[in-house]
Every structure is written in C-alpha cells, then in structure tokens.
PDB file of C-alpha atoms in Angstrom:
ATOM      1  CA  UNK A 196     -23.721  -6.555  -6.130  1.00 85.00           C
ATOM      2  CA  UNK A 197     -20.779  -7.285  -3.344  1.00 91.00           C
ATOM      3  CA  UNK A 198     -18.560  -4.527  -3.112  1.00 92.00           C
ATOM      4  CA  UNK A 199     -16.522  -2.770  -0.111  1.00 94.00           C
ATOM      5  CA  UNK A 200     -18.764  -0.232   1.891  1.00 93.00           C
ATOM      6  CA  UNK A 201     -18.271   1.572   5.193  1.00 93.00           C
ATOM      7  CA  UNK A 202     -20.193  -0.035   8.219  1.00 94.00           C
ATOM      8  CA  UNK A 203     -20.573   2.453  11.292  1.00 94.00           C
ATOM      9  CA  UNK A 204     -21.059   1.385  14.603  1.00 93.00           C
ATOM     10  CA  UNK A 205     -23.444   3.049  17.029  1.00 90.00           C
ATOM     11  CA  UNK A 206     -22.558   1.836  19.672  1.00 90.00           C
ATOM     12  CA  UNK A 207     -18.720   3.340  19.606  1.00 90.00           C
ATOM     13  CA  UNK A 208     -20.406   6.475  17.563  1.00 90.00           C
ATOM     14  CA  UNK A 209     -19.842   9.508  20.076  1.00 85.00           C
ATOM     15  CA  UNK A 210     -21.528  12.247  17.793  1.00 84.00           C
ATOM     16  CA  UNK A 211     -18.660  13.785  17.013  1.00 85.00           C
ATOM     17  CA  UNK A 212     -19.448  13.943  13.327  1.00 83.00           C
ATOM     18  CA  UNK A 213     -16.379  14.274  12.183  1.00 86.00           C
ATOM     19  CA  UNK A 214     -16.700  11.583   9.159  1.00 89.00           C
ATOM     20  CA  UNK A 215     -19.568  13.758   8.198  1.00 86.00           C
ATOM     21  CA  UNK A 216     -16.647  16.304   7.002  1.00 84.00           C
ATOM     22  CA  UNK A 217     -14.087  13.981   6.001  1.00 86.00           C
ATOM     23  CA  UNK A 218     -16.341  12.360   3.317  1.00 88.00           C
ATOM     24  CA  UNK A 219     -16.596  14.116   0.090  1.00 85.00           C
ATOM     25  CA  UNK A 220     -19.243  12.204  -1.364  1.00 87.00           C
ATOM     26  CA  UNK A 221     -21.564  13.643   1.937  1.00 86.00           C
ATOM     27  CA  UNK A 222     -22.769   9.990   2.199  1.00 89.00           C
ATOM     28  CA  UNK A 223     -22.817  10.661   6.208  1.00 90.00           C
ATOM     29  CA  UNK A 224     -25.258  12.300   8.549  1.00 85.00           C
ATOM     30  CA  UNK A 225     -25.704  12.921  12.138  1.00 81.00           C
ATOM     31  CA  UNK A 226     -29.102  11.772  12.939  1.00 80.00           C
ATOM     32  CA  UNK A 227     -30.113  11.775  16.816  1.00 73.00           C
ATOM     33  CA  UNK A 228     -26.628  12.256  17.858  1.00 78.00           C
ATOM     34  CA  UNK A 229     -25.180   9.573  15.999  1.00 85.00           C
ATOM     35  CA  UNK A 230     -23.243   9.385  12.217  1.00 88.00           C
ATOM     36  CA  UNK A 231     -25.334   7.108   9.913  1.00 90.00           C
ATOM     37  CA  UNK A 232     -24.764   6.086   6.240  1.00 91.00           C
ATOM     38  CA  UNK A 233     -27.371   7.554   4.458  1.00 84.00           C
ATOM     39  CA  UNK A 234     -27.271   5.603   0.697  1.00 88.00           C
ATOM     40  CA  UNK A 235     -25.186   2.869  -0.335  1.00 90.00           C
ATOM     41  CA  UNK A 236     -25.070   4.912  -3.253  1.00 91.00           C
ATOM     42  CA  UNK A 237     -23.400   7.863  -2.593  1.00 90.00           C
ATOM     43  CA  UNK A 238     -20.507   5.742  -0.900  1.00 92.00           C
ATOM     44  CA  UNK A 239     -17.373   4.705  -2.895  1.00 91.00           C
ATOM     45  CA  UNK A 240     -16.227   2.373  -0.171  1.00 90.00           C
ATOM     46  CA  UNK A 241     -12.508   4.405  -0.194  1.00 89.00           C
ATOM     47  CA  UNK A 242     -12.416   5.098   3.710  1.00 86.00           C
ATOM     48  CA  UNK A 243     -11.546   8.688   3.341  1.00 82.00           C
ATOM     49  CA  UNK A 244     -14.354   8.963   6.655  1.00 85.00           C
ATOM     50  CA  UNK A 245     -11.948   5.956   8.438  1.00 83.00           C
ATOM     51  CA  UNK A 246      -8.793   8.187   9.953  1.00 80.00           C
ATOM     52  CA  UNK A 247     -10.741  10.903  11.454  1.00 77.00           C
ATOM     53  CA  UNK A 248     -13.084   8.284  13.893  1.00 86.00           C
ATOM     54  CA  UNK A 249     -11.564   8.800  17.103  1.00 84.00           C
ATOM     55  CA  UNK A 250     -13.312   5.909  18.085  1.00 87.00           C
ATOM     56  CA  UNK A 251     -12.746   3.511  15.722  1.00 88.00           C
ATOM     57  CA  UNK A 252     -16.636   3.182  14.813  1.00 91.00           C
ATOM     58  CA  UNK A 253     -16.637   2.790  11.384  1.00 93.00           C
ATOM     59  CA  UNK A 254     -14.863  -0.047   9.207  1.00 92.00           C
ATOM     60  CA  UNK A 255     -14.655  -0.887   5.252  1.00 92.00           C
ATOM     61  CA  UNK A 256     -16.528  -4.214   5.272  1.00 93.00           C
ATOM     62  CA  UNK A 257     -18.105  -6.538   1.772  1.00 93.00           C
ATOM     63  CA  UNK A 258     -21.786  -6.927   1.319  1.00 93.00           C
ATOM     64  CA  UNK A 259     -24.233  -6.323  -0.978  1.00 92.00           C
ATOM     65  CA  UNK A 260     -24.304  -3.202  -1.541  1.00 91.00           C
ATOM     66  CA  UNK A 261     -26.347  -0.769  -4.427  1.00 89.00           C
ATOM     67  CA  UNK A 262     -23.338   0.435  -6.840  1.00 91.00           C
ATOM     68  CA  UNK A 263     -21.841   3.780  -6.374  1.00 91.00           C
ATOM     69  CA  UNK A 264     -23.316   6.595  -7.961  1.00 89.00           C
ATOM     70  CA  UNK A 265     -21.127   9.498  -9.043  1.00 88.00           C
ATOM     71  CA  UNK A 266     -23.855  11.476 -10.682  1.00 86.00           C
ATOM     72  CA  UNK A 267     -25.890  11.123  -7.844  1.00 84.00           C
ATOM     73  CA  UNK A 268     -23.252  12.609  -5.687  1.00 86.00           C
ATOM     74  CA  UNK A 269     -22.483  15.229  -7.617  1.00 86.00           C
ATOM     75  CA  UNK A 270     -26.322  16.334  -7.728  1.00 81.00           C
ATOM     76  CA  UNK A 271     -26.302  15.809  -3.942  1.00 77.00           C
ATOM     77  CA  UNK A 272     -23.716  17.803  -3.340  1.00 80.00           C
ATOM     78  CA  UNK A 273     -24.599  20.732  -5.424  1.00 78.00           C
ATOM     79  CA  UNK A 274     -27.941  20.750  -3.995  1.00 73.00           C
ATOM     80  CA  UNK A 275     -26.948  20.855  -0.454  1.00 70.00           C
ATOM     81  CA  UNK A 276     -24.269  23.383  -1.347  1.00 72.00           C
ATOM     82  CA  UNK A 277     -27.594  25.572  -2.879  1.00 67.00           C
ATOM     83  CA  UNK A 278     -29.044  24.870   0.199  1.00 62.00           C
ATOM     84  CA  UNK A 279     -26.240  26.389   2.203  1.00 62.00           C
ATOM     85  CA  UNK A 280     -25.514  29.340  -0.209  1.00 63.00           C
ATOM     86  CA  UNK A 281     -29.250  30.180   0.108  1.00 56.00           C
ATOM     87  CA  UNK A 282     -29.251  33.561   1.378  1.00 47.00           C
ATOM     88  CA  UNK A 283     -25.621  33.186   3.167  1.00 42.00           C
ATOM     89  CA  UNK A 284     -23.240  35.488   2.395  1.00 40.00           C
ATOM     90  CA  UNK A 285     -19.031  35.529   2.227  1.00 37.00           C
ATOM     91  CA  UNK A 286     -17.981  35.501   5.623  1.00 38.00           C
ATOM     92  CA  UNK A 287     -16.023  38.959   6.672  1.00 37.00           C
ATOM     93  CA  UNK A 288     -12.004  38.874   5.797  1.00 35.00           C
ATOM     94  CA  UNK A 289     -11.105  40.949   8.684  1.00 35.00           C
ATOM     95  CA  UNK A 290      -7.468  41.274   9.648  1.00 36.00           C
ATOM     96  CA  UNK A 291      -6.485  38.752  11.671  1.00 38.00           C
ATOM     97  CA  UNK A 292      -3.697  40.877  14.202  1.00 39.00           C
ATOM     98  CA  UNK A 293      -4.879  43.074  16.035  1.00 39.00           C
ATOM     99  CA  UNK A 294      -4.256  46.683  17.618  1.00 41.00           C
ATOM    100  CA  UNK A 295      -1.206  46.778  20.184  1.00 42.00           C
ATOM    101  CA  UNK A 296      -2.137  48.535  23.339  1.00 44.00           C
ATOM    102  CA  UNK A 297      -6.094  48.434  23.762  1.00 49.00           C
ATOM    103  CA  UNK A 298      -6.566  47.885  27.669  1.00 52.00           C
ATOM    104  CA  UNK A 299      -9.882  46.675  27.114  1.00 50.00           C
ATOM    105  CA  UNK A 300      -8.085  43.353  24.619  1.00 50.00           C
ATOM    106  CA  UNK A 301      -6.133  42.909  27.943  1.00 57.00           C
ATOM    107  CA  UNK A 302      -6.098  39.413  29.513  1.00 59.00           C
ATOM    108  CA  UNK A 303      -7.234  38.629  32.921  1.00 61.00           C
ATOM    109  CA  UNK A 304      -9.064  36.195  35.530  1.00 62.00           C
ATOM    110  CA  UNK A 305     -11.986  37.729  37.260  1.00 57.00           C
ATOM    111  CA  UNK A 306     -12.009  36.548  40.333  1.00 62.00           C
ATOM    112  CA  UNK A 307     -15.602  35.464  42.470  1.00 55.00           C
ATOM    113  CA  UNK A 308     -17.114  37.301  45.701  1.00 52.00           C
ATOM    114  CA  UNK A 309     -18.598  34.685  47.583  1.00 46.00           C
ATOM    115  CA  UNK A 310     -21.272  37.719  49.443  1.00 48.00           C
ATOM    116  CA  UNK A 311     -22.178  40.529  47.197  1.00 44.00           C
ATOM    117  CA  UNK A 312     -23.473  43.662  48.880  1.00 46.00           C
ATOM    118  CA  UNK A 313     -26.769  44.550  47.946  1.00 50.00           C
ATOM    119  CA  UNK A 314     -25.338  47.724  46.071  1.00 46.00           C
ATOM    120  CA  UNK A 315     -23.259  45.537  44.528  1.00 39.00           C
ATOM    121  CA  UNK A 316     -25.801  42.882  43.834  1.00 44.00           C
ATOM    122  CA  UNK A 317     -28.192  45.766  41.966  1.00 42.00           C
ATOM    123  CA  UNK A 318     -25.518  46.204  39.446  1.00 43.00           C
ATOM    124  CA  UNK A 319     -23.740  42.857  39.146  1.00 42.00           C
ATOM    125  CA  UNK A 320     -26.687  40.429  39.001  1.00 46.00           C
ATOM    126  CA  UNK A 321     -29.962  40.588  36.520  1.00 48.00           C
ATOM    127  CA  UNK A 322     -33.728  41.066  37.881  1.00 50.00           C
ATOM    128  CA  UNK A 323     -33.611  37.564  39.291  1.00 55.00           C
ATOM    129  CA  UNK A 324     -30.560  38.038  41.694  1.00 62.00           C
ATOM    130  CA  UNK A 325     -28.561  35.440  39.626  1.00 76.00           C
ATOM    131  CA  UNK A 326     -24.568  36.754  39.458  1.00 86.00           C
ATOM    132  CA  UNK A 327     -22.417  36.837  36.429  1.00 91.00           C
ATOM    133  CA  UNK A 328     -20.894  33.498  36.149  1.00 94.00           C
ATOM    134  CA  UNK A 329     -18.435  35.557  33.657  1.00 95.00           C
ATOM    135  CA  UNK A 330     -14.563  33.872  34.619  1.00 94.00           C
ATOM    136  CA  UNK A 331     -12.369  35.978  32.288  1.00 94.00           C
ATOM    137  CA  UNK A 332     -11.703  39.090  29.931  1.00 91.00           C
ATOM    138  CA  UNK A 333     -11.687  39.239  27.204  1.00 92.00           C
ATOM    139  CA  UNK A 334     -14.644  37.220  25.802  1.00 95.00           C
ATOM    140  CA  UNK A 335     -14.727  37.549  21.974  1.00 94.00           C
ATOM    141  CA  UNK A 336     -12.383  34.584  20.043  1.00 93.00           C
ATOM    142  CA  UNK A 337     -10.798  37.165  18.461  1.00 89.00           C
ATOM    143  CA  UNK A 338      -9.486  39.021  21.285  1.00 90.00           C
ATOM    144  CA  UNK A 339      -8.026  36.669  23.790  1.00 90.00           C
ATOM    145  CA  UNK A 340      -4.771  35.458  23.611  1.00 89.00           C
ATOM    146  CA  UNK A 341      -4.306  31.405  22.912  1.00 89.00           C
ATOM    147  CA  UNK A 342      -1.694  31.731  25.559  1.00 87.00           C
ATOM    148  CA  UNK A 343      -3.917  33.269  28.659  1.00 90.00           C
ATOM    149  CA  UNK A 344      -3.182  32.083  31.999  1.00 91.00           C
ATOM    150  CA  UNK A 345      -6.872  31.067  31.986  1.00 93.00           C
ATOM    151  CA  UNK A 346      -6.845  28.820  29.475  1.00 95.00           C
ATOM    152  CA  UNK A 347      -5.011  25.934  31.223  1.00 92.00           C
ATOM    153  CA  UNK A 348      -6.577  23.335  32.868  1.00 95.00           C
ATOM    154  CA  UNK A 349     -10.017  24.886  31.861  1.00 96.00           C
ATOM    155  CA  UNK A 350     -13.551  23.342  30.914  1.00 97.00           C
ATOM    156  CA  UNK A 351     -13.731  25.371  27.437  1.00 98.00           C
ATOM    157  CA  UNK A 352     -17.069  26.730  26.293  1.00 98.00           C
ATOM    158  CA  UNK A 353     -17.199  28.327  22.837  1.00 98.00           C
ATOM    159  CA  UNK A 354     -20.415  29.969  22.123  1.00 97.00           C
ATOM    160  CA  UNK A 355     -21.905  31.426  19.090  1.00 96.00           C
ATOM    161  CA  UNK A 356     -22.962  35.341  19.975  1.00 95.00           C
ATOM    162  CA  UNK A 357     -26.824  34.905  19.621  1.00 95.00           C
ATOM    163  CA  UNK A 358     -26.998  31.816  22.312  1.00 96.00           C
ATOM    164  CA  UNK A 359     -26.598  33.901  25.610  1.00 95.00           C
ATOM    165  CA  UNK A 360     -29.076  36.300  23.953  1.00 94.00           C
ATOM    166  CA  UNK A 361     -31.639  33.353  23.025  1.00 94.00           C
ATOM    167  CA  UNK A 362     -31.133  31.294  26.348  1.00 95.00           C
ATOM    168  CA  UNK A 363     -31.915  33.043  29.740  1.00 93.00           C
ATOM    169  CA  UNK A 364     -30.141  31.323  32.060  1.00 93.00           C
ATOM    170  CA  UNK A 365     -26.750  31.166  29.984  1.00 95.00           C
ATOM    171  CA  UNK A 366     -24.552  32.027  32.933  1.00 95.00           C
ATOM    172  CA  UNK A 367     -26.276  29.313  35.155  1.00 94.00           C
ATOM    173  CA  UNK A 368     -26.327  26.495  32.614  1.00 94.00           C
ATOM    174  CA  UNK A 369     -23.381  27.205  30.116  1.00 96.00           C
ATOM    175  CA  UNK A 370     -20.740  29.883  31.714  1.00 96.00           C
ATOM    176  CA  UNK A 371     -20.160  28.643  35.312  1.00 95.00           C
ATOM    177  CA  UNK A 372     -17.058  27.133  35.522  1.00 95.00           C
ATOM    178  CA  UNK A 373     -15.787  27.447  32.130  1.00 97.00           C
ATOM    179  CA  UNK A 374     -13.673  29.933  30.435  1.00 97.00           C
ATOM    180  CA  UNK A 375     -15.698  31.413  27.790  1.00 98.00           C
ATOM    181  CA  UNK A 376     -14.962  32.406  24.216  1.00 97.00           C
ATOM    182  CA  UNK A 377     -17.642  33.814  22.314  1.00 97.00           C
ATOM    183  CA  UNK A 378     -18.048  34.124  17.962  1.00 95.00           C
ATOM    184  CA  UNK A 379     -20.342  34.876  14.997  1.00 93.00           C
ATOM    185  CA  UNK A 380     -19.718  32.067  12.644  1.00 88.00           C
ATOM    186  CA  UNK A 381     -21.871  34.083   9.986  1.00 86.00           C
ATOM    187  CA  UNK A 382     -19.908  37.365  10.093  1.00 87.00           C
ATOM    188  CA  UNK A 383     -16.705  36.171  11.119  1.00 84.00           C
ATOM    189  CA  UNK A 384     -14.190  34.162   9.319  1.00 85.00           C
ATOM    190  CA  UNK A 385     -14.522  30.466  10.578  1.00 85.00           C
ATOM    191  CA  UNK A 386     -11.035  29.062   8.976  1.00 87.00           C
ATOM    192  CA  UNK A 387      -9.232  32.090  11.246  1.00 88.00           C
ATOM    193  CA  UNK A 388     -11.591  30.183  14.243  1.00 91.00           C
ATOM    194  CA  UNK A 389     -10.226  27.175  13.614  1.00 91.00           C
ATOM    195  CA  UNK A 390      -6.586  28.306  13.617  1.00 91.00           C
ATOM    196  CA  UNK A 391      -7.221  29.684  17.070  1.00 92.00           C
ATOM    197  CA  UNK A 392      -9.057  27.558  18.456  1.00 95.00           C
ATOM    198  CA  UNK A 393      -6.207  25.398  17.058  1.00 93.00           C
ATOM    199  CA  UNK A 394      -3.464  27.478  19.057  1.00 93.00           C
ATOM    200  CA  UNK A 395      -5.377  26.952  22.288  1.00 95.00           C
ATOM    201  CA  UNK A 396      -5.478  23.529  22.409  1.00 95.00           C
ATOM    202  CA  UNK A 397      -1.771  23.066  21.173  1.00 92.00           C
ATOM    203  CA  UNK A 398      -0.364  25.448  24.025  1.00 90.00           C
ATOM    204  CA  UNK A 399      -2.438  24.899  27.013  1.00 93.00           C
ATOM    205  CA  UNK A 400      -4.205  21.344  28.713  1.00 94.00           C
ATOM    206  CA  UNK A 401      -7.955  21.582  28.137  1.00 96.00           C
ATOM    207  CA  UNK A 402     -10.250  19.238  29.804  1.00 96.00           C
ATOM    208  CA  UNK A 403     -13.181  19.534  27.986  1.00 96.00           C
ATOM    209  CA  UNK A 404     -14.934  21.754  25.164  1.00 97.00           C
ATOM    210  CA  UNK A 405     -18.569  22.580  25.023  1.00 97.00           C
ATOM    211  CA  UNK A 406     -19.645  24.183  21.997  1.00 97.00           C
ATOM    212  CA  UNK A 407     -23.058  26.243  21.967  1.00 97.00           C
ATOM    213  CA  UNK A 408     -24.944  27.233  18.900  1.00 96.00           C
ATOM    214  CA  UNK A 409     -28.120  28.171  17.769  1.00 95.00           C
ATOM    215  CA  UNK A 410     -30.547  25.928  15.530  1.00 93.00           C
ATOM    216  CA  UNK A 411     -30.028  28.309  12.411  1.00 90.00           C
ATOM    217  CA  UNK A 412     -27.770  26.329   9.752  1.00 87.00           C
ATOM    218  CA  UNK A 413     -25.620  29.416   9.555  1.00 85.00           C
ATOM    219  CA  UNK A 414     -24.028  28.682  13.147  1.00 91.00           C
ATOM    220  CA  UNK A 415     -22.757  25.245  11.975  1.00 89.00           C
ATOM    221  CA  UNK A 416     -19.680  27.187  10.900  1.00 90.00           C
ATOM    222  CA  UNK A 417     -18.758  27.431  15.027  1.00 93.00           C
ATOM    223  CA  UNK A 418     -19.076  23.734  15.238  1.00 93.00           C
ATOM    224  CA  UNK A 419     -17.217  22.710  11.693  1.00 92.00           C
ATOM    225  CA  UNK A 420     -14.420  25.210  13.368  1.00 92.00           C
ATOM    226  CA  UNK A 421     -14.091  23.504  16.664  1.00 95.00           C
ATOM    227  CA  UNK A 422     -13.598  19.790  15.361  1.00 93.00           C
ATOM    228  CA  UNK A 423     -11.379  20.493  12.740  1.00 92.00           C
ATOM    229  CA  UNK A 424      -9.654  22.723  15.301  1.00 93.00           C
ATOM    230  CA  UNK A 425      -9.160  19.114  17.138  1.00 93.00           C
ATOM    231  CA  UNK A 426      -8.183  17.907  14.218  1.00 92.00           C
ATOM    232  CA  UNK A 427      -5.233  19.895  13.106  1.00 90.00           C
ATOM    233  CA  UNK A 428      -4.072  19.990  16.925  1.00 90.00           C
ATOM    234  CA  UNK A 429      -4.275  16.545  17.520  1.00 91.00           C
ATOM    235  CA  UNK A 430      -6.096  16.867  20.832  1.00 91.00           C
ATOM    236  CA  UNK A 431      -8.849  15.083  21.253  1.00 90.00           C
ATOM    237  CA  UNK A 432     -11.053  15.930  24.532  1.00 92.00           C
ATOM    238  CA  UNK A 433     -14.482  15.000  25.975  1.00 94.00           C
ATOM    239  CA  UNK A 434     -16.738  17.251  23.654  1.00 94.00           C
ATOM    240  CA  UNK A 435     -20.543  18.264  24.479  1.00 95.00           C
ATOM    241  CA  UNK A 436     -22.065  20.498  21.615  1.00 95.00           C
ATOM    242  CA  UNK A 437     -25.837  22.391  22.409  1.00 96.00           C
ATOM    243  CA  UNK A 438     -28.507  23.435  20.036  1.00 96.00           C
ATOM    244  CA  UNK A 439     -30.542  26.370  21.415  1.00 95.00           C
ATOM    245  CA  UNK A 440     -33.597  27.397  19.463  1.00 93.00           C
ATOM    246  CA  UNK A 441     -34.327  30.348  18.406  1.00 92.00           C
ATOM    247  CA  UNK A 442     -37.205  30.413  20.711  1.00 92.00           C
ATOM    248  CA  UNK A 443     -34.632  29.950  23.585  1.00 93.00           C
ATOM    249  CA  UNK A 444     -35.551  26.076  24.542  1.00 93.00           C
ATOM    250  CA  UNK A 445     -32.671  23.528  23.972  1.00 94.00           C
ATOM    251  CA  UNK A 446     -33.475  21.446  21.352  1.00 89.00           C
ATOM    252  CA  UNK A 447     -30.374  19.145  22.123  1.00 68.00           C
TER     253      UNK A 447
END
C-alpha cells in the first residue's frame, strides 16, 4: 500500500541519533554511525523524529510502504524496555544542591608546567613519564559549577567514570585540551545530568562536546543526557561520542 513514511538521508545523517529518541514507536536505529529506519512497520509516518534533525536528513515522503503495526510496536517496545530493565536498577535520587563551603567542590584552572623536575615528574606523571593532561577542579558533573571560568570557550569532554579506568592513555587521547566532567550514568541520576549539562551550554560558548562511554548498555544514559541536554538548550555544537570496550580498545 502507498502511505506517508519517513525517508532518512545518509548522506546529511551526522550520527547524532537524536530521532532515535524522538520516535516513540523506536522505528530508528543507529547502525555504523548513521540513523536507519528499521521496519516500515513500526513507522506511523507522523514526523515526530522530523524537528529534532539538526540536519534536515530525514523527510515524510509516499511510497509503498508495509502498513503500520501498532501491536508490533507495542511488543517491540516492551521487549527492548525488558532488555534494558534486565538487571538495571533505579538510578540514585541524590540531592541535587550541594554542601556550602567544601574547599575541595572549589572551582579552579590548573595551570601547565612546560619542564617538570624529576621530583616532580615521580609524582605528577604515571610509570611511562606521560603528565596529567587534567585542566580543571573539580572533575565530577556534580560538583562543578555551570558557571566556571573554565567552561567558556572550551572543547567539552564528558566522560562516563569507568572510561579513564578502561583506556590507558585517557589523558593523551581524551583529556588534553578539554575541560573535563566526569559521571556514572548507572548510579547517578541522568535527568539531573541533563539539566546541567543543560546550564553549561546556556551560560557559557562551547566549541565542541566529546562524550566518552563504555560499550556496556548501562552508560547510554551519559549519551541520552548530553543530546537532550542540546536539546533543551538549543545549542547545537560539533559532537564526537567514543565507545571504549571493556577490554580498553575503542570500538568506535
């Protein structure tokens, strides 16, 4: 039958998988970086995905088309949310102000020694010689402030906890020359994430936002956080999100 379906174009596609969220009907994947219409069936052709493609890659278009499915939605989506549920449990309501006076929740820049002394070097750098990269305290999301000095103009990384642990060059490869803001998307409470992360892109000018995670589904919560984070602040900026393995290899 000819009915209205949503056509997405790879070639605009940037990965961002955004649509992926905004459809109910979960009808969209990201596979190999790009957002792909899995069944005709499990798409009602209403263009709830369309507003939230920053690059205008997909489009409501006619064709023949298998008819929409509702009951086959409905048994997708309970068996992915199984899936998920699967030995997860409810994330951590923790209170979301914190203690007044802490020195150690205090914000500052750490500034770079271009020569370290070699006493210096035996307690600032790891067995291979290789310095902290480290830009700015504090690290954890819930500690900084979304007004920090450091924040503007800065290449954003947010990392969940386990990737520095799992990768062993994090500093090299991911901290360098970004201000970092670490988070357990499995313990913590990813909706107060994504009003933070929120508040940092509404008051200060990021350039870009790397997001690291590991390949357990769990730390998909840090990445749901950070677009929708985009989302509700209306900034958009050049995005790069890394999948490290539990085995400590990149897998993308």
């Amino acid at each position: 039958m000819k009915r209205r379906i949503v056509e997405i174009n790879a070639d605009k596609c940037n990965g961002c998988g955004l649509c992926v969220t905004a459809c109910h009907e979960g009808a969209i994947e990201l596979i190999d970086g790009k957002a792909v219409l899995i069944s005709d069936i499990y798409c009602d052709g209403l263009g709830d995905c369309l507003p939230n493609c920053p690059t205008n890659a997909i489009e409501i278009i006619e064709r023949d088309a298998e008819a929409y499915d509702d009951d086959a939605v409905k048994m997708r989506i309970r068996a992915k949310k199984a899936m998920e549920a699967q030995g997860e449990e409810e994330p951590q309501q923790v209170e979301k102000t914190l203690p007044c006076g802490c020195p150690g929740t205090m914000a500052k820049t750490i500034e770079k020694k271009i020569t370290l002394t070699p006493q210096i070097q035996t307690k600032a750098t790891n067995e291979e010689g290789s310095p902290s990269e480290l830009m700015q305290w504090p690290v954890q999301l819930r500690l900084v402030h979304p007004n920090a000095p450091y924040f503007n103009n800065a290449n954003l990384l947010i990392a969940a906890d386990c990737t520095a642990y799992a990768y062993a060059n994090f500093h090299r490869d991911f901290i360098k020359s970004h201000i970092t803001v670490i988070g357990c998307p499995k313990l913590d409470d990813n909706d107060y994430y994504r009003q933070k992360i929120a508040e940092i892109l509404m008051n200060n000018k990021i350039k870009s936002i790397t997001v690291a995670r590991m390949e357990v589904p769990c730390c998909g919560g840090i990445v749901s956080a950070v677009k929708t984070a985009m989302l509700q602040a209306g900034v958009i900026v050049p995005y790069r999100e890394v999948t490290i393995g539990t085995n400590g290899e990149i897998k993308e």
